[in-house]
XYZ file of C-alpha atoms in Angstrom:
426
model
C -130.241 -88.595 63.308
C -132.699 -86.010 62.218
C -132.854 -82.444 64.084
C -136.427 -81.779 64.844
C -137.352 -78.001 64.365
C -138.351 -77.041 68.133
C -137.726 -73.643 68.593
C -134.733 -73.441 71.275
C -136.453 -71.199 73.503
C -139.476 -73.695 74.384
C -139.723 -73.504 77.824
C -140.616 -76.749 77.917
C -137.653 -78.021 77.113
C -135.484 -80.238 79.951
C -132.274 -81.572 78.847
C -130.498 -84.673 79.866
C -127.550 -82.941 81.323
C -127.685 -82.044 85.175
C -128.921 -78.394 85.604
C -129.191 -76.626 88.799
C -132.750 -74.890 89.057
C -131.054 -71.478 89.741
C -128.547 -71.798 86.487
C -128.078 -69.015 84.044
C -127.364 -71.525 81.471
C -130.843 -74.305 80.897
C -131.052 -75.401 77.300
C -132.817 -72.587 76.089
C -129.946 -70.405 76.480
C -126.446 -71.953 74.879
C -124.612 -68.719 74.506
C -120.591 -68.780 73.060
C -117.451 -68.427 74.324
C -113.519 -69.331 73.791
C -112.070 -71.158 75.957
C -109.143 -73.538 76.684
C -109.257 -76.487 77.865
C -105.611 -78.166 79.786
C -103.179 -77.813 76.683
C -105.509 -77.275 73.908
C -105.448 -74.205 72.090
C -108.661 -72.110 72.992
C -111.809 -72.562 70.205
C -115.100 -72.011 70.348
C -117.265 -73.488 73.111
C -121.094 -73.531 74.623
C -122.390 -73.979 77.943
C -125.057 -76.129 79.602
C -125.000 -75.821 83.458
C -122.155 -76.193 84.923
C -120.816 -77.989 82.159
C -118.510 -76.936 79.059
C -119.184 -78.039 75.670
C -116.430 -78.254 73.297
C -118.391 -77.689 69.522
C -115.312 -78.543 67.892
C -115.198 -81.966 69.544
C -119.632 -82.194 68.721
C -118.208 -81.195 64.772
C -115.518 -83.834 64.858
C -117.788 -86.409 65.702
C -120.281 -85.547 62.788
C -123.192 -84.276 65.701
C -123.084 -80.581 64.302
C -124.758 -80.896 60.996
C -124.396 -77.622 60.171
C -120.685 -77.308 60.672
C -120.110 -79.372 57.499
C -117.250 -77.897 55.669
C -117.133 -74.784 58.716
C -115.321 -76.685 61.317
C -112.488 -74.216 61.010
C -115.084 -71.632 62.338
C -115.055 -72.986 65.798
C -112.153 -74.601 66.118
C -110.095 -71.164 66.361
C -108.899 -68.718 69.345
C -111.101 -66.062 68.144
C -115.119 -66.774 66.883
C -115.171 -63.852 64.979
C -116.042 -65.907 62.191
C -118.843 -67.824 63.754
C -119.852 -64.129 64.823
C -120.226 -63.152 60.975
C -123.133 -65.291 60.570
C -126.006 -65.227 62.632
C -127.927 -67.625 60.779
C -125.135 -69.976 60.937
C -125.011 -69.642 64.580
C -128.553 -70.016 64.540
C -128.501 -73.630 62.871
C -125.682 -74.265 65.695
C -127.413 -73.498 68.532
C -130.836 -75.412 66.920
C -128.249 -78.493 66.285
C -127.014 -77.919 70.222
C -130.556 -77.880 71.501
C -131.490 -81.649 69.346
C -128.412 -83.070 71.016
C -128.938 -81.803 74.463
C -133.040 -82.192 75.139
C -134.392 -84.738 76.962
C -136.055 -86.412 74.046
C -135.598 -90.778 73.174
C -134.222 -89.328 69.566
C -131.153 -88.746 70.527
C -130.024 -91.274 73.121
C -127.856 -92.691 70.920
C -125.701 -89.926 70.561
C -125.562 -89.202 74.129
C -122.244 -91.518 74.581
C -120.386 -89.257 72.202
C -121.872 -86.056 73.478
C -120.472 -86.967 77.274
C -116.984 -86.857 75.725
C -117.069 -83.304 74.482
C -118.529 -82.013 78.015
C -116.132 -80.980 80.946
C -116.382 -79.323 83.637
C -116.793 -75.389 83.499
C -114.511 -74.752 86.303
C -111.523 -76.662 83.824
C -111.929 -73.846 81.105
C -109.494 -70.814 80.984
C -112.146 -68.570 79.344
C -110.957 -65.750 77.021
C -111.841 -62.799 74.717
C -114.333 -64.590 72.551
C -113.927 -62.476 69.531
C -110.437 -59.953 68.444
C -112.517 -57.000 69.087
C -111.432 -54.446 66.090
C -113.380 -51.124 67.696
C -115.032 -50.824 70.759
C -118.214 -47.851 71.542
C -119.248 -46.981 74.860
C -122.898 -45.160 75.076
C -124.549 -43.304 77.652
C -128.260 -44.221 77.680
C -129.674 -44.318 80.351
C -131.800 -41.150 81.515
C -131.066 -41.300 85.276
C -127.803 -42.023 85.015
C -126.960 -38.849 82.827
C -129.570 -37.129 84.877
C -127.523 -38.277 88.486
C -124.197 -36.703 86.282
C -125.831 -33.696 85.982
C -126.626 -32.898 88.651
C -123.391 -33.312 90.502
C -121.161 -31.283 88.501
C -124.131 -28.709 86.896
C -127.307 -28.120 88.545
C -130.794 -29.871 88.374
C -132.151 -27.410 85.777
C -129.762 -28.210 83.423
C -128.900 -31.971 84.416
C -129.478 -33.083 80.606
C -127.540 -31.196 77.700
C -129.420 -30.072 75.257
C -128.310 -32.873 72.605
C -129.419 -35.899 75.304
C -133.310 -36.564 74.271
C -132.130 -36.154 70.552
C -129.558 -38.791 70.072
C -127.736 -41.663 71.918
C -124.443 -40.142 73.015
C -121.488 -41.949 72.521
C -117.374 -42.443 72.455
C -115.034 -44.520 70.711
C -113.055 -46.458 73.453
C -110.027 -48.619 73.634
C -110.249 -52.067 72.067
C -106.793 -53.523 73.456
C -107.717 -52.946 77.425
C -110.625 -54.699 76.868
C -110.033 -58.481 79.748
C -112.501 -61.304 80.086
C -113.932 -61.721 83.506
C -110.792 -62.912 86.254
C -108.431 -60.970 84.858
C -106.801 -58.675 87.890
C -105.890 -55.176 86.453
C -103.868 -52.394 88.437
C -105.173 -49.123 89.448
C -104.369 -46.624 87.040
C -102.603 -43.216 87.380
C -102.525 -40.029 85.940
C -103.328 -36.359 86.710
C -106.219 -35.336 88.551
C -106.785 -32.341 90.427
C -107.243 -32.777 94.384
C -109.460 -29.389 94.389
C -110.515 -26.744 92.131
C -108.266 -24.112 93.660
C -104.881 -26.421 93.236
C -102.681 -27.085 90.484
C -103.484 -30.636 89.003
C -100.835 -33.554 90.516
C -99.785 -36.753 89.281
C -100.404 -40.456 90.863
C -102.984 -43.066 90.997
C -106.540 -42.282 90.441
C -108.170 -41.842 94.306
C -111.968 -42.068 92.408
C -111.455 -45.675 91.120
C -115.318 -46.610 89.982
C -117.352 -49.627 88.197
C -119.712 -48.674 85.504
C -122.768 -51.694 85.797
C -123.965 -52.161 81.591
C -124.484 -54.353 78.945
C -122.975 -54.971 75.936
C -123.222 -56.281 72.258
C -120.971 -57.723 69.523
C -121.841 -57.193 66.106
C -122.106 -59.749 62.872
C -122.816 -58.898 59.665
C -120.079 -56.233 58.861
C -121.490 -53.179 56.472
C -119.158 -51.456 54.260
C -118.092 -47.916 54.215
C -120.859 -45.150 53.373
C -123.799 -47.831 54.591
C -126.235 -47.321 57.043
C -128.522 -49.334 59.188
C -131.795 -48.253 59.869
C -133.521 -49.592 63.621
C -135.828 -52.011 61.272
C -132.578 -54.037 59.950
C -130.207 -53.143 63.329
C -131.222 -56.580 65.331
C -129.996 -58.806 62.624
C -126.472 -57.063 62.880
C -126.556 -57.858 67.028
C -125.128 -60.873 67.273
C -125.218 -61.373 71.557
C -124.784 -59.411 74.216
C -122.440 -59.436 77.406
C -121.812 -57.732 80.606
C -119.969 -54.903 80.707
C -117.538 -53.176 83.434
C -116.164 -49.902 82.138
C -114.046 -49.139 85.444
C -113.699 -45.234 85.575
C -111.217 -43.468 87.311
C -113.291 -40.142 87.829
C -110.954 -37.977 89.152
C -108.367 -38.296 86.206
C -111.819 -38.736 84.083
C -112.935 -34.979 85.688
C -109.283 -32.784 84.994
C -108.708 -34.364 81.176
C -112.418 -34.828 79.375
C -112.967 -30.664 78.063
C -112.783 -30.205 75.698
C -112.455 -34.554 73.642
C -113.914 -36.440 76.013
C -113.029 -39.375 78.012
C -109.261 -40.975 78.122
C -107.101 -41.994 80.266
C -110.087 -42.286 82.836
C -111.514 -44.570 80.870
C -109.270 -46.569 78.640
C -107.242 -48.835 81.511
C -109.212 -51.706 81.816
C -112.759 -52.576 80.543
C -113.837 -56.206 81.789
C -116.541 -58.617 80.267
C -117.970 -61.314 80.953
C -117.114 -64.434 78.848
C -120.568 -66.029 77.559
C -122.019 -64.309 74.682
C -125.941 -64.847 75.033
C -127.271 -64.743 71.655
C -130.235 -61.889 71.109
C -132.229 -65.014 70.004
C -132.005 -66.838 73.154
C -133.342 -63.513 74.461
C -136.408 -62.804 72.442
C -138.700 -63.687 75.618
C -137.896 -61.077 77.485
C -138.498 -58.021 75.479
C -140.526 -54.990 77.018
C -141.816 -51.259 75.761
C -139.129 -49.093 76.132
C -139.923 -45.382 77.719
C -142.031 -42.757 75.578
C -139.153 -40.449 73.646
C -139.940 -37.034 74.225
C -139.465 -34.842 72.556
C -140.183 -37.319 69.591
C -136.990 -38.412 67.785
C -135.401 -37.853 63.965
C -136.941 -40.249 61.979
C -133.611 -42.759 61.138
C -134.243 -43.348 65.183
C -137.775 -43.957 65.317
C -138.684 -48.239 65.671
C -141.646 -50.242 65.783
C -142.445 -53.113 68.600
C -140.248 -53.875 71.845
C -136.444 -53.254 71.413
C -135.702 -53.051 75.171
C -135.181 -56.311 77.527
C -136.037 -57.128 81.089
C -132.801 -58.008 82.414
C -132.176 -57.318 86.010
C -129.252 -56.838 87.158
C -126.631 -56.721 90.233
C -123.219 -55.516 91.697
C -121.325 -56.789 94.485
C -118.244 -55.546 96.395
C -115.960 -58.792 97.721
C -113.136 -56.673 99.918
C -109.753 -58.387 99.982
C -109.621 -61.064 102.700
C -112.875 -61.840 102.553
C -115.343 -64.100 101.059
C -118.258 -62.694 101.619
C -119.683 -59.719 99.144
C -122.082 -57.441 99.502
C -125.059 -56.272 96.831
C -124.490 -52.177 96.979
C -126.417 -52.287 93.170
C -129.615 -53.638 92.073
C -130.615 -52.647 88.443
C -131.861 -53.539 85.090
C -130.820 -53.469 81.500
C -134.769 -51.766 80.522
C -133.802 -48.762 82.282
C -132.255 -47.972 78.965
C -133.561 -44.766 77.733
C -131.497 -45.797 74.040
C -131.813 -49.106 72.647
C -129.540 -50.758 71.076
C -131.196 -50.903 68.091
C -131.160 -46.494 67.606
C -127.824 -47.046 69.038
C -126.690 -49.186 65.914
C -128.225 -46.560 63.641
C -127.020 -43.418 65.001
C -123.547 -44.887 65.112
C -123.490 -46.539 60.849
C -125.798 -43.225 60.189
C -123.097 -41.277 59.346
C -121.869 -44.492 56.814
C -119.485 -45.455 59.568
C -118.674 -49.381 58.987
C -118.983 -52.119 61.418
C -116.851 -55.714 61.766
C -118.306 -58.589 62.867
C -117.118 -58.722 66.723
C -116.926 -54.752 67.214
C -118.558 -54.225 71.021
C -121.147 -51.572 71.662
C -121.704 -51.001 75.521
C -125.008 -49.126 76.803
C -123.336 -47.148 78.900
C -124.085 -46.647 83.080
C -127.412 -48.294 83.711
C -128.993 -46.425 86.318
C -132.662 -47.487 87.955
C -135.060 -44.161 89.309
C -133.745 -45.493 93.105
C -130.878 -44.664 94.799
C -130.233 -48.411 94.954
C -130.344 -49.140 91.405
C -127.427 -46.606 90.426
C -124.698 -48.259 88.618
C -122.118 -46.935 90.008
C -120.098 -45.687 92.794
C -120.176 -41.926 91.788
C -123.821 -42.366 92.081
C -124.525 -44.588 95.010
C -121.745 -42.819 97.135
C -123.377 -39.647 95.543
C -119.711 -38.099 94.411
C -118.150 -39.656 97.851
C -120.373 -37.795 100.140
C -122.687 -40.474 100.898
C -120.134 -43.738 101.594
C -121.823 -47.220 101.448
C -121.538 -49.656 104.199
C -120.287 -53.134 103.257
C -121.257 -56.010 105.177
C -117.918 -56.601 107.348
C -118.094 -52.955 108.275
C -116.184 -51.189 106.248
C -117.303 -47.858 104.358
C -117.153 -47.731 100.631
C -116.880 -43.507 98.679
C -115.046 -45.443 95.829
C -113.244 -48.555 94.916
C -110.198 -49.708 97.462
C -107.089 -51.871 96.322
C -107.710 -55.549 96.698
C -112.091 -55.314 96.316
C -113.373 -57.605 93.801
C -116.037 -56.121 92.281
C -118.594 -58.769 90.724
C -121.502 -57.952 87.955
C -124.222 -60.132 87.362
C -128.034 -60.846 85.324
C -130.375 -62.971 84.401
C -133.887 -62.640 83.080
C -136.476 -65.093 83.769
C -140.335 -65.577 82.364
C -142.196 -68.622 82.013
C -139.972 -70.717 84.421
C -137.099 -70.431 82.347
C -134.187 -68.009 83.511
C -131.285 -66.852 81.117
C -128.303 -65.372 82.232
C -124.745 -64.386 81.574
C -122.594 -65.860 84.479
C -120.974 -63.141 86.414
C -118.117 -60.668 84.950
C -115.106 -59.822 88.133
C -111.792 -58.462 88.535
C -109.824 -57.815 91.325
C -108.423 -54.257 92.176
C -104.329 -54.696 92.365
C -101.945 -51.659 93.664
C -100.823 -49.146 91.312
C -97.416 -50.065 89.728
């Protein structure tokens, strides 16, 4: 059964398998994940739908070509093989798309394809890569901008390395949970006012950070660098990101190294990696760079991607959530691809399956701030949730829920949702 070469983004294509018109997942997208399946150990998987596709099960059965003599790629807990290799994901997801198309070619295969497709709802979905080191960013303008202004003034919102380079931490691999993992509020000190002497307990300014996030392939060795021409084919997917914040314990401990135990609890994602490929449709210009930037950070064509995006505050008890958040990923001021050079500039090596987050992606509104410091404007502005309650930061028991999806051309390709629920402080 031959594999005609139609590029998996045709938006054209229809597939065989039942997909609801508003799905994140049509044929042209196919991210990766790792998931288990009843009492299976987890491997790698792909999604159509609201169906599951087990690759392993496709390679077994001799439908994934390109797996010949790389089974063992998928077939394990953690893809961080399959995220080496972009082109061999590449072939995998072209081999996915032949098998899953409405086309007469492959009807013969369909039988066996049927078996390795279950439910989505059956899958306990995990990490899908061991993440080795983990970066958190802050690019976007009006978010750093909103962060100035609360705790300097407007005149000096931006510090003076901002427009230069995209600022960034090193955060906390091991905290990192897939999306429906609960996590407990964390504690620590925190000051209650400037005048008093800091206290210890849990974190009273627990916050959601709305951004996106990318795993990298194509490991570089110590001493290289990428430049922003080469950065893309070292970006293997991306994910959503929720880098919960506890700002008050965040506030008292970050002078004079930066962010820690506000920061390094619990950092949730969501558990489809949509590859940068299936994305190529939905790049945009990204903002002029004034003043103009170092060369090593200056790029040519569209690095930044229309990707709107949502948050939503389900309060315990209830099943209905309210939208407080309505951004988008171009609000970037960074892309990812300077981000990837500033950070291997300095020869600073990557793994494949290290995660890069963007950092707070904040809109010019007050409705498209991505988070709760911003939207409650420091807890002085509380948000009104749908059953009537009042919202200056997150409460015990909310669920807060992340989603996004861009769509051109009929087709829409998104990343599911990424939630977790807010448990009581141990």
């Amino acid at each position: 059964m031959s594999s005609p070469k139609i590029s998996p983004n045709d938006p054209s294509l229809r597939s065989w398998v039942d997909v609801p018109a508003d799905s994140d997942f049509p044929i042209q997208n196919l991210p990766f994940g790792s998931g288990r399946h009843g009492q299976k150990p987890s491997s790698a998987w792909s999604r159509i739908g609201n169906m599951a596709i087990d690759l392993f099960g496709l390679s077994e059965r001799g439908l994934l070509p390109c797996t010949e003599g790389r089974a063992h790629e998928i077939m394990t807990e953690q893809l961080n093989s399959l995220f080496s290799d972009r082109s061999f994901a590449r072939e995998l997801r072209q081999d996915l798309s032949w098998l899953l198309r409405d086309d007469p070619g492959n009807e013969a295969a369909r039988a066996t394809v049927r078996k390795a497709l279950v439910p989505v709802q059956e899958l306990t979905m995990e990490l899908p890569v061991l993440i080795g080191d983990y970066t958190d960013f802050y690019s976007s303008r009006q978010h750093a901008y909103n962060v100035g202004c609360m705790f300097r003034d407007p005149s000096n919102a931006l510090l003076p390395n901002w427009l230069h380079l995209p600022v960034g931490y090193h955060g906390r691999a091991s905290s990192i949970i897939p999306s429906g993992r609960d996590f407990h509020r964390p504690k620590g000190q925190y000051k209650p006012s400037p005048d008093e002497a800091p206290i210890y307990g849990p974190t009273r300014q627990l916050d959601f950070e709305l951004e996106v996030g990318f795993f990298t392939c194509h490991g570089t060795g110590l001493g290289h660098s990428i430049g922003t021409a080469d950065a893309e084919e070292h970006i293997f997917g991306l994910v959503l990101v929720n880098d919960w914040s506890a700002r008050d314990i965040q506030a008292w401990e970050y002078v004079p190294l930066g962010p820690f135990l506000g920061k390094n609890f619990a950092t949730s994602i969501s558990p489809w990696v949509v590859t940068l490929d299936a994305l190529e449709p939905f790049r945009v210009p990204g903002p002029t760079q004034d003043p103009a930037v170092l060369p090593y950070l200056q790029y040519a064509g569209n690095k930044h991607f229309d990707i709107p995006l949502e948050v939503a505050i389900q309060p315990a008890g209830s099943t209905e959530e309210t939208v407080i958040c309505r951004s988008n990923f171009k609000h970037q001021y960074w892309n990812m691809a300077q981000q990837l050079a500033h950070h291997t500039v300095n020869g600073c090596n990557i793994n494949a399956g290290d995660l890069m987050a963007s950092g707070t992606i904040s809109g010019d509104t007050p409705d498209s701030y991505g988070s709760m410091l911003e939207l409650a404007w420091k807890g002085t502005k509380p948000l009104q949730l749908n059953d009537g309650s009042e919202r200056k930061f997150i409460e015990d028991g909310d669920t807060v829920v992340m989603r996004g999806h861009a769509e051109r051309n009929g087709v829409r390709i998104g990343f599911g949702e990424v939630r977790a629920r807010v448990l009581p402080a141990l």
